[in-house]
JSON list of C-alpha atoms in Angstrom, two decimals:
[
{"chain": "Y", "resi": 34, "resn": "MET", "atom": "CA", "xyz": [11.24, 30.43, -24.50]},
{"chain": "Y", "resi": 35, "resn": "THR", "atom": "CA", "xyz": [14.33, 28.50, -25.55]},
{"chain": "Y", "resi": 36, "resn": "THR", "atom": "CA", "xyz": [14.93, 24.83, -24.83]},
{"chain": "Y", "resi": 37, "resn": "ILE", "atom": "CA", "xyz": [17.54, 25.81, -22.24]},
{"chain": "Y", "resi": 38, "resn": "GLY", "atom": "CA", "xyz": [15.02, 28.18, -20.61]},
{"chain": "Y", "resi": 39, "resn": "ILE", "atom": "CA", "xyz": [12.35, 25.47, -20.50]},
{"chain": "Y", "resi": 40, "resn": "ARG", "atom": "CA", "xyz": [14.80, 22.96, -18.97]},
{"chain": "Y", "resi": 41, "resn": "ALA", "atom": "CA", "xyz": [15.91, 25.52, -16.35]},
{"chain": "Y", "resi": 42, "resn": "THR", "atom": "CA", "xyz": [12.27, 26.26, -15.46]},
{"chain": "Y", "resi": 43, "resn": "ILE", "atom": "CA", "xyz": [11.47, 22.53, -15.13]},
{"chain": "Y", "resi": 44, "resn": "LEU", "atom": "CA", "xyz": [14.55, 21.94, -12.96]},
{"chain": "Y", "resi": 45, "resn": "ALA", "atom": "CA", "xyz": [13.68, 24.90, -10.74]},
{"chain": "Y", "resi": 46, "resn": "ALA", "atom": "CA", "xyz": [10.08, 23.70, -10.35]},
{"chain": "Y", "resi": 47, "resn": "ALA", "atom": "CA", "xyz": [11.26, 20.18, -9.53]},
{"chain": "Y", "resi": 48, "resn": "ALA", "atom": "CA", "xyz": [13.67, 21.50, -6.92]},
{"chain": "Y", "resi": 49, "resn": "LEU", "atom": "CA", "xyz": [10.93, 23.55, -5.27]},
{"chain": "Y", "resi": 50, "resn": "ALA", "atom": "CA", "xyz": [8.47, 20.66, -5.31]},
{"chain": "Y", "resi": 51, "resn": "ALA", "atom": "CA", "xyz": [11.03, 18.30, -3.79]},
{"chain": "Y", "resi": 52, "resn": "GLY", "atom": "CA", "xyz": [10.88, 20.01, -0.40]},
{"chain": "Y", "resi": 53, "resn": "PRO", "atom": "CA", "xyz": [12.40, 22.70, 1.77]},
{"chain": "Y", "resi": 54, "resn": "ALA", "atom": "CA", "xyz": [16.05, 21.85, 1.10]},
{"chain": "Y", "resi": 55, "resn": "PHE", "atom": "CA", "xyz": [18.09, 24.95, 0.36]},
{"chain": "Y", "resi": 56, "resn": "ALA", "atom": "CA", "xyz": [21.41, 23.29, -0.45]},
{"chain": "Y", "resi": 57, "resn": "LEU", "atom": "CA", "xyz": [22.46, 20.61, -2.88]},
{"chain": "Y", "resi": 58, "resn": "ASP", "atom": "CA", "xyz": [24.57, 19.02, -0.14]},
{"chain": "Y", "resi": 59, "resn": "ASP", "atom": "CA", "xyz": [22.40, 16.38, 1.64]},
{"chain": "Y", "resi": 60, "resn": "THR", "atom": "CA", "xyz": [24.57, 16.65, 4.77]},
{"chain": "Y", "resi": 61, "resn": "ALA", "atom": "CA", "xyz": [23.78, 20.34, 5.28]},
{"chain": "Y", "resi": 62, "resn": "PRO", "atom": "CA", "xyz": [21.36, 21.00, 8.18]},
{"chain": "Y", "resi": 63, "resn": "GLN", "atom": "CA", "xyz": [17.82, 21.75, 7.08]},
{"chain": "Y", "resi": 64, "resn": "PRO", "atom": "CA", "xyz": [16.15, 24.95, 8.31]},
{"chain": "Y", "resi": 65, "resn": "VAL", "atom": "CA", "xyz": [12.93, 23.17, 9.29]},
{"chain": "Y", "resi": 66, "resn": "VAL", "atom": "CA", "xyz": [12.45, 19.57, 10.37]},
{"chain": "Y", "resi": 67, "resn": "VAL", "atom": "CA", "xyz": [8.94, 18.22, 10.92]},
{"chain": "Y", "resi": 68, "resn": "THR", "atom": "CA", "xyz": [8.59, 14.99, 12.89]},
{"chain": "Y", "resi": 69, "resn": "PRO", "atom": "CA", "xyz": [5.03, 13.61, 13.01]},
{"chain": "Y", "resi": 70, "resn": "LEU", "atom": "CA", "xyz": [4.01, 12.70, 16.57]},
{"chain": "Y", "resi": 71, "resn": "VAL", "atom": "CA", "xyz": [0.55, 11.23, 16.08]},
{"chain": "Y", "resi": 72, "resn": "SER", "atom": "CA", "xyz": [-2.25, 11.07, 13.56]},
{"chain": "Y", "resi": 73, "resn": "THR", "atom": "CA", "xyz": [-5.46, 9.63, 14.96]},
{"chain": "Y", "resi": 74, "resn": "ASN", "atom": "CA", "xyz": [-9.20, 10.09, 15.09]},
{"chain": "Y", "resi": 75, "resn": "VAL", "atom": "CA", "xyz": [-9.67, 8.25, 18.41]},
{"chain": "Y", "resi": 76, "resn": "THR", "atom": "CA", "xyz": [-8.72, 8.80, 22.06]},
{"chain": "Y", "resi": 77, "resn": "ALA", "atom": "CA", "xyz": [-6.48, 6.60, 24.22]},
{"chain": "Y", "resi": 78, "resn": "ALA", "atom": "CA", "xyz": [-9.62, 4.58, 25.03]},
{"chain": "Y", "resi": 79, "resn": "GLY", "atom": "CA", "xyz": [-10.57, 4.17, 21.35]},
{"chain": "Y", "resi": 80, "resn": "GLN", "atom": "CA", "xyz": [-13.38, 6.74, 21.41]},
{"chain": "Y", "resi": 81, "resn": "PRO", "atom": "CA", "xyz": [-14.03, 9.06, 18.45]},
{"chain": "Y", "resi": 82, "resn": "ILE", "atom": "CA", "xyz": [-12.58, 12.55, 18.92]},
{"chain": "Y", "resi": 83, "resn": "VAL", "atom": "CA", "xyz": [-15.36, 15.08, 19.57]},
{"chain": "Y", "resi": 84, "resn": "LEU", "atom": "CA", "xyz": [-14.62, 18.80, 19.21]},
{"chain": "Y", "resi": 85, "resn": "PRO", "atom": "CA", "xyz": [-16.50, 21.77, 20.73]},
{"chain": "Y", "resi": 86, "resn": "GLN", "atom": "CA", "xyz": [-19.46, 22.85, 18.62]},
{"chain": "Y", "resi": 87, "resn": "LYS", "atom": "CA", "xyz": [-19.77, 26.46, 19.85]},
{"chain": "Y", "resi": 88, "resn": "ASP", "atom": "CA", "xyz": [-17.73, 29.04, 21.75]},
{"chain": "Y", "resi": 89, "resn": "ALA", "atom": "CA", "xyz": [-14.58, 26.93, 21.28]},
{"chain": "Y", "resi": 90, "resn": "ARG", "atom": "CA", "xyz": [-11.68, 27.79, 23.56]},
{"chain": "Y", "resi": 91, "resn": "VAL", "atom": "CA", "xyz": [-8.16, 26.37, 23.63]},
{"chain": "Y", "resi": 92, "resn": "ILE", "atom": "CA", "xyz": [-6.27, 26.24, 26.94]},
{"chain": "Y", "resi": 93, "resn": "ALA", "atom": "CA", "xyz": [-2.58, 25.29, 27.03]},
{"chain": "Y", "resi": 94, "resn": "SER", "atom": "CA", "xyz": [-0.81, 24.45, 30.32]},
{"chain": "Y", "resi": 95, "resn": "LEU", "atom": "CA", "xyz": [2.47, 23.05, 31.56]},
{"chain": "Y", "resi": 96, "resn": "PHE", "atom": "CA", "xyz": [2.03, 20.31, 34.17]},
{"chain": "Y", "resi": 97, "resn": "GLU", "atom": "CA", "xyz": [4.81, 19.14, 36.49]},
{"chain": "Y", "resi": 98, "resn": "ILE", "atom": "CA", "xyz": [4.16, 15.98, 38.51]},
{"chain": "Y", "resi": 99, "resn": "ALA", "atom": "CA", "xyz": [6.76, 15.06, 41.14]},
{"chain": "Y", "resi": 100, "resn": "PRO", "atom": "CA", "xyz": [8.26, 11.55, 41.22]},
{"chain": "Y", "resi": 101, "resn": "GLY", "atom": "CA", "xyz": [5.92, 9.20, 43.09]},
{"chain": "Y", "resi": 102, "resn": "ALA", "atom": "CA", "xyz": [2.95, 11.61, 42.95]},
{"chain": "Y", "resi": 103, "resn": "THR", "atom": "CA", "xyz": [-0.48, 10.29, 42.02]},
{"chain": "Y", "resi": 104, "resn": "LEU", "atom": "CA", "xyz": [-3.23, 12.46, 40.59]},
{"chain": "Y", "resi": 105, "resn": "PRO", "atom": "CA", "xyz": [-6.77, 12.09, 41.94]},
{"chain": "Y", "resi": 106, "resn": "VAL", "atom": "CA", "xyz": [-9.25, 10.03, 39.93]},
{"chain": "Y", "resi": 107, "resn": "HIS", "atom": "CA", "xyz": [-10.72, 12.39, 37.35]},
{"chain": "Y", "resi": 108, "resn": "LYS", "atom": "CA", "xyz": [-12.27, 12.66, 33.90]},
{"chain": "Y", "resi": 109, "resn": "HIS", "atom": "CA", "xyz": [-12.44, 15.18, 31.08]},
{"chain": "Y", "resi": 110, "resn": "PRO", "atom": "CA", "xyz": [-15.81, 16.08, 29.50]},
{"chain": "Y", "resi": 111, "resn": "SER", "atom": "CA", "xyz": [-13.99, 17.74, 26.56]},
{"chain": "Y", "resi": 112, "resn": "MET", "atom": "CA", "xyz": [-10.95, 16.86, 24.48]},
{"chain": "Y", "resi": 113, "resn": "ARG", "atom": "CA", "xyz": [-7.54, 17.02, 26.15]},
{"chain": "Y", "resi": 114, "resn": "TYR", "atom": "CA", "xyz": [-4.19, 16.36, 24.53]},
{"chain": "Y", "resi": 115, "resn": "ALA", "atom": "CA", "xyz": [-0.79, 16.08, 26.20]},
{"chain": "Y", "resi": 116, "resn": "TYR", "atom": "CA", "xyz": [2.82, 15.91, 25.06]},
{"chain": "Y", "resi": 117, "resn": "VAL", "atom": "CA", "xyz": [5.27, 14.33, 27.50]},
{"chain": "Y", "resi": 118, "resn": "LEU", "atom": "CA", "xyz": [8.43, 16.42, 27.77]},
{"chain": "Y", "resi": 119, "resn": "GLU", "atom": "CA", "xyz": [10.09, 14.44, 30.58]},
{"chain": "Y", "resi": 120, "resn": "GLY", "atom": "CA", "xyz": [9.47, 11.54, 32.94]},
{"chain": "Y", "resi": 121, "resn": "GLU", "atom": "CA", "xyz": [7.17, 8.52, 32.92]},
{"chain": "Y", "resi": 122, "resn": "LEU", "atom": "CA", "xyz": [3.41, 8.83, 33.40]},
{"chain": "Y", "resi": 123, "resn": "LEU", "atom": "CA", "xyz": [1.27, 5.77, 34.11]},
{"chain": "Y", "resi": 124, "resn": "VAL", "atom": "CA", "xyz": [-2.37, 6.41, 33.17]},
{"chain": "Y", "resi": 125, "resn": "THR", "atom": "CA", "xyz": [-4.95, 3.90, 34.39]},
{"chain": "Y", "resi": 126, "resn": "ASN", "atom": "CA", "xyz": [-8.54, 3.66, 33.19]},
{"chain": "Y", "resi": 127, "resn": "VAL", "atom": "CA", "xyz": [-10.20, 2.96, 36.56]},
{"chain": "Y", "resi": 128, "resn": "GLU", "atom": "CA", "xyz": [-13.34, 1.64, 34.86]},
{"chain": "Y", "resi": 129, "resn": "THR", "atom": "CA", "xyz": [-11.51, -1.17, 33.01]},
{"chain": "Y", "resi": 130, "resn": "GLY", "atom": "CA", "xyz": [-8.13, -1.37, 34.77]},
{"chain": "Y", "resi": 131, "resn": "ALA", "atom": "CA", "xyz": [-6.28, -0.88, 31.46]},
{"chain": "Y", "resi": 132, "resn": "ALA", "atom": "CA", "xyz": [-3.05, 1.06, 31.96]},
{"chain": "Y", "resi": 133, "resn": "THR", "atom": "CA", "xyz": [-0.52, 2.71, 29.64]},
{"chain": "Y", "resi": 134, "resn": "THR", "atom": "CA", "xyz": [2.87, 4.20, 30.45]},
{"chain": "Y", "resi": 135, "resn": "TYR", "atom": "CA", "xyz": [3.79, 7.35, 28.52]},
{"chain": "Y", "resi": 136, "resn": "ARG", "atom": "CA", "xyz": [7.38, 8.59, 28.27]},
{"chain": "Y", "resi": 137, "resn": "ALA", "atom": "CA", "xyz": [9.20, 11.66, 26.97]},
{"chain": "Y", "resi": 138, "resn": "GLY", "atom": "CA", "xyz": [8.25, 12.22, 23.33]},
{"chain": "Y", "resi": 139, "resn": "ASP", "atom": "CA", "xyz": [4.84, 10.54, 23.58]},
{"chain": "Y", "resi": 140, "resn": "PHE", "atom": "CA", "xyz": [1.68, 12.39, 22.52]},
{"chain": "Y", "resi": 141, "resn": "ILE", "atom": "CA", "xyz": [-1.51, 11.51, 24.39]},
{"chain": "Y", "resi": 142, "resn": "VAL", "atom": "CA", "xyz": [-5.07, 11.94, 23.14]},
{"chain": "Y", "resi": 143, "resn": "GLU", "atom": "CA", "xyz": [-6.72, 11.59, 26.54]},
{"chain": "Y", "resi": 144, "resn": "MET", "atom": "CA", "xyz": [-9.81, 9.54, 27.36]},
{"chain": "Y", "resi": 145, "resn": "LEU", "atom": "CA", "xyz": [-13.08, 11.39, 26.99]},
{"chain": "Y", "resi": 146, "resn": "ASP", "atom": "CA", "xyz": [-15.49, 11.31, 29.96]},
{"chain": "Y", "resi": 147, "resn": "ILE", "atom": "CA", "xyz": [-13.89, 8.16, 31.46]},
{"chain": "Y", "resi": 148, "resn": "TRP", "atom": "CA", "xyz": [-12.63, 8.03, 35.06]},
{"chain": "Y", "resi": 149, "resn": "HIS", "atom": "CA", "xyz": [-8.86, 7.63, 35.03]},
{"chain": "Y", "resi": 150, "resn": "GLN", "atom": "CA", "xyz": [-5.80, 8.36, 37.14]},
{"chain": "Y", "resi": 151, "resn": "GLY", "atom": "CA", "xyz": [-2.23, 9.36, 36.38]},
{"chain": "Y", "resi": 152, "resn": "ALA", "atom": "CA", "xyz": [0.90, 8.63, 38.40]},
{"chain": "Y", "resi": 153, "resn": "SER", "atom": "CA", "xyz": [4.53, 9.68, 38.02]},
{"chain": "Y", "resi": 154, "resn": "VAL", "atom": "CA", "xyz": [6.25, 6.29, 38.09]},
{"chain": "Y", "resi": 155, "resn": "GLY", "atom": "CA", "xyz": [9.85, 7.07, 37.14]},
{"chain": "Y", "resi": 156, "resn": "PRO", "atom": "CA", "xyz": [12.68, 8.74, 39.03]},
{"chain": "Y", "resi": 157, "resn": "ASP", "atom": "CA", "xyz": [12.15, 12.10, 37.27]},
{"chain": "Y", "resi": 158, "resn": "THR", "atom": "CA", "xyz": [9.45, 14.75, 37.44]},
{"chain": "Y", "resi": 159, "resn": "VAL", "atom": "CA", "xyz": [6.84, 14.30, 34.71]},
{"chain": "Y", "resi": 160, "resn": "ARG", "atom": "CA", "xyz": [6.55, 17.44, 32.58]},
{"chain": "Y", "resi": 161, "resn": "LEU", "atom": "CA", "xyz": [3.62, 17.67, 30.17]},
{"chain": "Y", "resi": 162, "resn": "VAL", "atom": "CA", "xyz": [2.32, 20.29, 27.79]},
{"chain": "Y", "resi": 163, "resn": "VAL", "atom": "CA", "xyz": [-1.47, 19.93, 28.06]},
{"chain": "Y", "resi": 164, "resn": "ILE", "atom": "CA", "xyz": [-3.97, 21.36, 25.59]},
{"chain": "Y", "resi": 165, "resn": "ASP", "atom": "CA", "xyz": [-7.71, 21.45, 26.31]},
{"chain": "Y", "resi": 166, "resn": "GLN", "atom": "CA", "xyz": [-10.46, 22.21, 23.81]},
{"chain": "Y", "resi": 167, "resn": "VAL", "atom": "CA", "xyz": [-13.62, 23.30, 25.62]},
{"chain": "Y", "resi": 168, "resn": "GLU", "atom": "CA", "xyz": [-16.85, 25.16, 25.00]},
{"chain": "Y", "resi": 169, "resn": "GLY", "atom": "CA", "xyz": [-16.93, 28.57, 26.67]},
{"chain": "Y", "resi": 170, "resn": "ASP", "atom": "CA", "xyz": [-15.84, 28.50, 30.31]},
{"chain": "Y", "resi": 171, "resn": "VAL", "atom": "CA", "xyz": [-16.46, 24.78, 30.89]},
{"chain": "Y", "resi": 172, "resn": "GLN", "atom": "CA", "xyz": [-14.07, 23.18, 33.39]},
{"chain": "Y", "resi": 173, "resn": "ASN", "atom": "CA", "xyz": [-12.29, 20.27, 31.69]},
{"chain": "Y", "resi": 174, "resn": "THR", "atom": "CA", "xyz": [-11.22, 18.28, 34.74]},
{"chain": "Y", "resi": 175, "resn": "LEU", "atom": "CA", "xyz": [-13.84, 16.78, 37.01]},
{"chain": "Y", "resi": 176, "resn": "LEU", "atom": "CA", "xyz": [-12.73, 15.01, 40.20]},
{"chain": "Y", "resi": 177, "resn": "ARG", "atom": "CA", "xyz": [-14.51, 11.89, 41.37]},
{"chain": "Y", "resi": 178, "resn": "ALA", "atom": "CA", "xyz": [-16.04, 12.32, 44.79]},
{"chain": "Y", "resi": 179, "resn": "LYS", "atom": "CA", "xyz": [-14.38, 10.18, 47.45]},
{"chain": "Y", "resi": 180, "resn": "ALA", "atom": "CA", "xyz": [-16.57, 7.49, 48.94]},
{"chain": "Y", "resi": 181, "resn": "THR", "atom": "CA", "xyz": [-17.56, 8.16, 52.55]},
{"chain": "Y", "resi": 182, "resn": "PRO", "atom": "CA", "xyz": [-17.47, 5.32, 55.09]}
]
């Protein structure tokens, strides 16, 4: 291979290794843009993430929570993740009182097996993409029984 051939090969390899850009013009739109949302190994409550060990099943849902609506106190025995598309969601850990407000663009690694409650606190409907990871046909939302007088 000639010196020119070696230089061309090195330049081509460097261009490919540099990323997915397909044009020399930095102002040209890129065909794929990846924006990291979260990288964590713990839940919103600081617990280690625990994945199903057998018969793993993924369930994806779209939730819409009207302005002013409050979800019942509940917990998840398996991992649940949510991405907020719209609105403001206030999630309160009812065991500690700690609360966090999530807004459009936030990714939530939900609390594992901790009683909590969500409420739509802004003027817009909360829209969430929710992903559960469960074993088999396990229900991933358990409601707390209401106290009787």
